[in-house]
Coordinates of C-alpha atoms in Angstrom, one line a residue:
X783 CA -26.4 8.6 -7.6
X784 CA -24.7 7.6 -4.5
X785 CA -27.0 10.1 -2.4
X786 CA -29.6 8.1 -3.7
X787 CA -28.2 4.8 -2.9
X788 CA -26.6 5.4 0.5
X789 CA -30.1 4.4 2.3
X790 CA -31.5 2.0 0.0
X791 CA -32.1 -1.5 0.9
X792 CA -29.8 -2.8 -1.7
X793 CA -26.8 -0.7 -0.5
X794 CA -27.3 -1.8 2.9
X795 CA -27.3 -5.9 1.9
X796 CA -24.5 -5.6 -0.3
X797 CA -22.3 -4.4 2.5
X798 CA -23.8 -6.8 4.5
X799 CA -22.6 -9.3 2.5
X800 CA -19.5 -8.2 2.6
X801 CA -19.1 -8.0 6.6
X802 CA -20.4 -11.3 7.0
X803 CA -17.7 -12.3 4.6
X804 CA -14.7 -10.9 6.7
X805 CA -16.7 -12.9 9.9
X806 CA -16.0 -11.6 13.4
X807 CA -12.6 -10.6 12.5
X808 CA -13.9 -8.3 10.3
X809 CA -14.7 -4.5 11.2
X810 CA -18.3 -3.1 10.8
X811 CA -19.0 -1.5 7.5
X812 CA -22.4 -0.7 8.1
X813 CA -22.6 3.2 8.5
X814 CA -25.2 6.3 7.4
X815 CA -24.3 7.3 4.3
X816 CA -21.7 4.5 3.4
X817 CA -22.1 3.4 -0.1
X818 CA -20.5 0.1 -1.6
X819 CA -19.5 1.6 -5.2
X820 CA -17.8 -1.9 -6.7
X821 CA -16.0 -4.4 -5.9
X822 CA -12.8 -7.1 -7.8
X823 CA -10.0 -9.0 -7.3
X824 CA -6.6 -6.9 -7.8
X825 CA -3.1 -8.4 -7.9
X826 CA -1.1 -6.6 -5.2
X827 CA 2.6 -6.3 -4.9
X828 CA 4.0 -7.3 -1.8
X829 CA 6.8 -8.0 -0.8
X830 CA 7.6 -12.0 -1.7
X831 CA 5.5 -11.5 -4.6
X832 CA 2.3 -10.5 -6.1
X833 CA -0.7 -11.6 -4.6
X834 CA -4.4 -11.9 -5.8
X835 CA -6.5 -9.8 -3.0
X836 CA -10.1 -8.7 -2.8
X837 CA -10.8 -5.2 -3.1
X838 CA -14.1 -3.5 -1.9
X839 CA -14.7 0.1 -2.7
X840 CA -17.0 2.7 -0.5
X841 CA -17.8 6.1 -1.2
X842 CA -15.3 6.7 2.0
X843 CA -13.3 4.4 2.7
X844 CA -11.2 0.9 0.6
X845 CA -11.4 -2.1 1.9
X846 CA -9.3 -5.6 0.9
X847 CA -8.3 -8.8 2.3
X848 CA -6.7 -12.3 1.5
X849 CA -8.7 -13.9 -0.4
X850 CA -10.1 -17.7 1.6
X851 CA -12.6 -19.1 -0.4
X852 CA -14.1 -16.7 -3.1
X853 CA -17.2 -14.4 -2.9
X854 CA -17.3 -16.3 0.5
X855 CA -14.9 -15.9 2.7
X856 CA -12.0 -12.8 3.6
X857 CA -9.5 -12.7 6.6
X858 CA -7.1 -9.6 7.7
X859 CA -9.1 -7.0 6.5
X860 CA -7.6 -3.9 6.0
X861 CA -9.2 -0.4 5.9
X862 CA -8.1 2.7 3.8
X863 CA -9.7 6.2 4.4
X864 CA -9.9 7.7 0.8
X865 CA -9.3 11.3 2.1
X866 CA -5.4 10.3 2.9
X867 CA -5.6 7.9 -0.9
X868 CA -3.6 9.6 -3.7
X869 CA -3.0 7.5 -6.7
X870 CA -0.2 7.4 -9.4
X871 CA -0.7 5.1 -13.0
X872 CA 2.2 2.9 -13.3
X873 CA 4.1 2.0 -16.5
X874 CA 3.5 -1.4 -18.2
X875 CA 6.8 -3.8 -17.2
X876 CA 7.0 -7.1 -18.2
X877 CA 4.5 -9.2 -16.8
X878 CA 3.4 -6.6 -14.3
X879 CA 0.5 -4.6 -16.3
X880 CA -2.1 -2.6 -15.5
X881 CA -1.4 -1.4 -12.2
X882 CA -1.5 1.8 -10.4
X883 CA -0.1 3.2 -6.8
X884 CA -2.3 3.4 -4.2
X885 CA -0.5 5.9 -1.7
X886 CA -1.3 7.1 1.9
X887 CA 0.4 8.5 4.7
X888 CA 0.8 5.1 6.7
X889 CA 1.0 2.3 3.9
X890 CA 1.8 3.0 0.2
X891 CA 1.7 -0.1 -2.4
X892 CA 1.1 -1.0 -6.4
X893 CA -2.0 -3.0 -7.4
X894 CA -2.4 -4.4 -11.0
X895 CA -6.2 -5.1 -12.9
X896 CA -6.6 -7.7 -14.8
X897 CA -7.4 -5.4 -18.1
X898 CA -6.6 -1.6 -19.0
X899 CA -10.3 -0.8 -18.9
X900 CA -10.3 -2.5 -15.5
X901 CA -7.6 -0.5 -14.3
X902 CA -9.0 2.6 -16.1
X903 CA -12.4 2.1 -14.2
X904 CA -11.3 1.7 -11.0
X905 CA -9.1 4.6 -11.0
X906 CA -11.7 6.7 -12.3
X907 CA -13.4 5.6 -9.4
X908 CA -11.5 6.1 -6.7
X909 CA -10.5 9.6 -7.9
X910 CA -14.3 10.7 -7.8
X911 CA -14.6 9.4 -4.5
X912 CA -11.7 11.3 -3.5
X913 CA -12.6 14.3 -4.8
X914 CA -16.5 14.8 -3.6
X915 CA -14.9 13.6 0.2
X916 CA -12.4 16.7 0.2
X917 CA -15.4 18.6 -1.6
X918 CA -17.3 17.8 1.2
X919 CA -15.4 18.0 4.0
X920 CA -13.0 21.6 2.8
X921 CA -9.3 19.4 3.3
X922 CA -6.6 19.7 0.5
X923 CA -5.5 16.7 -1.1
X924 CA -2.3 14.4 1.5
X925 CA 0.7 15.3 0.0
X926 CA 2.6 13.1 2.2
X927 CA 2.7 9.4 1.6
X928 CA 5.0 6.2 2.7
X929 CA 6.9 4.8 0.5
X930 CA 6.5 2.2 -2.0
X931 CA 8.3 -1.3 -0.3
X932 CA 10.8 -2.4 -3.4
X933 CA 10.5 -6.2 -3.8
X934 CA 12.2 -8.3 -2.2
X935 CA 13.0 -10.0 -5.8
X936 CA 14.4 -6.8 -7.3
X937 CA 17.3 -6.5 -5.6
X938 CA 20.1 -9.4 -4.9
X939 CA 22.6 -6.6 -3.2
X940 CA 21.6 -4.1 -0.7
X941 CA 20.1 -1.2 -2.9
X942 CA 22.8 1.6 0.2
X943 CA 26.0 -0.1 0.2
X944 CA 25.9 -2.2 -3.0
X945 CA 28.0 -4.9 -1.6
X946 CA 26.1 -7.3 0.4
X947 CA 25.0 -10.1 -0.8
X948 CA 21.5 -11.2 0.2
X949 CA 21.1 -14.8 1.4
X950 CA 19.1 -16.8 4.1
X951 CA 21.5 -15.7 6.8
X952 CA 21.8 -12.1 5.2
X953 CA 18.0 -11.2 5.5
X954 CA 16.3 -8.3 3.4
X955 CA 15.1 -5.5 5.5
X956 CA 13.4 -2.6 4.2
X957 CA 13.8 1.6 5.0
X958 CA 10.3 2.6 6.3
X959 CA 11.3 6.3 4.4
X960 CA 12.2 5.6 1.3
X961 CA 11.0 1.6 1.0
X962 CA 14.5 0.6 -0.4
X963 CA 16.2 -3.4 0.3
X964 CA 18.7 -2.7 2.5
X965 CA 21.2 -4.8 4.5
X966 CA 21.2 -5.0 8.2
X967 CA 24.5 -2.9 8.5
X968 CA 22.8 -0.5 6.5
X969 CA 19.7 -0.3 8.4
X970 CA 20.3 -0.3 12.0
X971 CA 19.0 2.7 12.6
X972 CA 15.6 3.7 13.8
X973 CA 13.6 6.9 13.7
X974 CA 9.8 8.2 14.4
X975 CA 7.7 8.6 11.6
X976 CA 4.4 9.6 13.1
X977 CA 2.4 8.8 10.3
X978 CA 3.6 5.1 10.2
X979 CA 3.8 4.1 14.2
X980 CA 4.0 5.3 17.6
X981 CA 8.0 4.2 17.9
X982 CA 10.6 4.3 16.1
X983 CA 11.0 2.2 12.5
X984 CA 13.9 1.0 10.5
X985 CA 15.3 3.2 8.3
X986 CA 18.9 3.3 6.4
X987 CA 21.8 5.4 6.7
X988 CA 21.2 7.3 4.1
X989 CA 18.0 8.4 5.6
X990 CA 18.6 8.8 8.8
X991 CA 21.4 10.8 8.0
X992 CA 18.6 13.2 6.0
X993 CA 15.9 13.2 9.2
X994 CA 18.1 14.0 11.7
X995 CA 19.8 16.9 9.6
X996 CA 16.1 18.1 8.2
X997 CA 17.1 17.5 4.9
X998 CA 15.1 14.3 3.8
X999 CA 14.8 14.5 0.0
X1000 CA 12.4 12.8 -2.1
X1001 CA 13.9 9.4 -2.7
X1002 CA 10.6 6.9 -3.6
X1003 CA 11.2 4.5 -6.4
X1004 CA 8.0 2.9 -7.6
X1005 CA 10.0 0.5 -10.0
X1006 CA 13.2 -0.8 -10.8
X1007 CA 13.9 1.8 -13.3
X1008 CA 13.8 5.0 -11.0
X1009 CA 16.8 3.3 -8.6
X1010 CA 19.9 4.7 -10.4
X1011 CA 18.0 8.2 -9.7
X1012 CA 18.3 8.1 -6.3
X1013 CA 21.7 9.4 -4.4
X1014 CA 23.6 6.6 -3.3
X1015 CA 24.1 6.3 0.6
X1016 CA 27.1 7.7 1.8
X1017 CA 27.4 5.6 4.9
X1018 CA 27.4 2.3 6.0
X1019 CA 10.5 -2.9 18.8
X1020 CA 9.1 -3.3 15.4
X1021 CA 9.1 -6.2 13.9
X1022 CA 11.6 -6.6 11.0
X1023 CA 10.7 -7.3 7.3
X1024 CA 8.0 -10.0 7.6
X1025 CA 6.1 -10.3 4.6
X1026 CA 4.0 -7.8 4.5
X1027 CA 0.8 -9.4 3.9
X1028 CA 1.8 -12.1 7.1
X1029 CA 1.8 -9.1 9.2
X1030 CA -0.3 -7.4 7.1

């Protein structure tokens, strides 16, 4: 089906739509072979607080933005390969429902549909697409992803040292590695993690101590309740923790 849609003339003016609704901020959608597959509003976590945001799915690629005037307008566009996309259900908590990671080698981050057969169809989706691309093109599944930024509202002490108090002269910052809330003491630190930038990004202690030793360990919480399983630290130019869809 999308073979047969990727040069019709209802393919190409839906994605037209879409481009002229990003404006000339906006990338170019418009390529051989590029089919819009569906498209929906998703709440996304960031990191002051969930935020509704427009998602566009391709046969090759995800698209979303902030959300100006809807079905109309769309600024800071963002573009996600699918090859690098792995995604991960999450467990219903609270008023958060419905959601599911969306996880690549550069930017990881939970999204939640408005129903379960919403979020049922759009991760069916977005697994098929993933797997005819890596059909296609003979690549393995990424096995490496960035890390999941904790919320800024889930954590009142640094999530290292467990004694500092957050408050407006004790900013948040967050470890690029393992997307914990950590105090600045904590996260002074900086190393290069290719897959994120071309310098060198915050991390904390505890995970710089792992890099530089070659030991890093596996130490991504998705949600609150996978904290306590991660070691505690034993220790005490990117731009620090805006929020992330500011910079975004």
């Amino acid at each position: 089906m999308v073979d047969r849609l990727a040069n019709s003339e209802a393919n190409t003016r839906r994605i037209s739509i879409v481009e002229n609704c990003f404006g000339a901020a906006g990338q170019p959608l418009t390529i051989p072979g590029r089919v819009l597959i569906g498209e929906g509003v998703l709440t996304k976590l960031c990191r002051k607080k969930p935020k509704a945001r427009q998602f566009f799915l391709f046969n090759d690629i995800l698209v979303y933005g902030n959300i100006v005037i809807q079905k109309k307008k769309y600024n800071k566009q963002h573009i996600i390969p699918l090859e690098n996309v792995t995604i991960d259900s999450i467990q219903d908590e609270g008023d958060l429902r419905n959601g599911w990671l969306i996880k690549t080698p550069t930017k990881s981050f939970a999204v939640y549909a408005a129903t379960a057969t919403e979020k049922s169809e759009w991760m069916n989706h977005i697994n098929k697409c993933v797997s005819d691309l890596l059909s296609k093109s003979g690549k393995t599944p990424s096995n490496e992803h960035a890390a999941v930024w904790v919320p800024d509202s889930e954590a009142t002490v640094c999530m290292r040292c467990q004694k500092a108090k957050f408050t407006p002269v004790n900013r948040r910052h967050h470890c690029r590695k393992c997307g914990f809330v950590v105090c600045g003491p904590c996260s002074e630190k900086r190393f290069l993690l290719p897959s994120q930038s071309s310098k060198p990004v915050r991390i904390c202690d505890f995970c710089f101590e792992l890099l530089s030793t070659g030991e890093m360990a596996t130490c991504q919480p998705a949600r609150s309740d996978s904290y306590s399983q991660c070691p505690k630290s034993p220790l005490n130019d990117v731009s620090d923790d805006e929020d992330e869809d500011s910079s975004d």
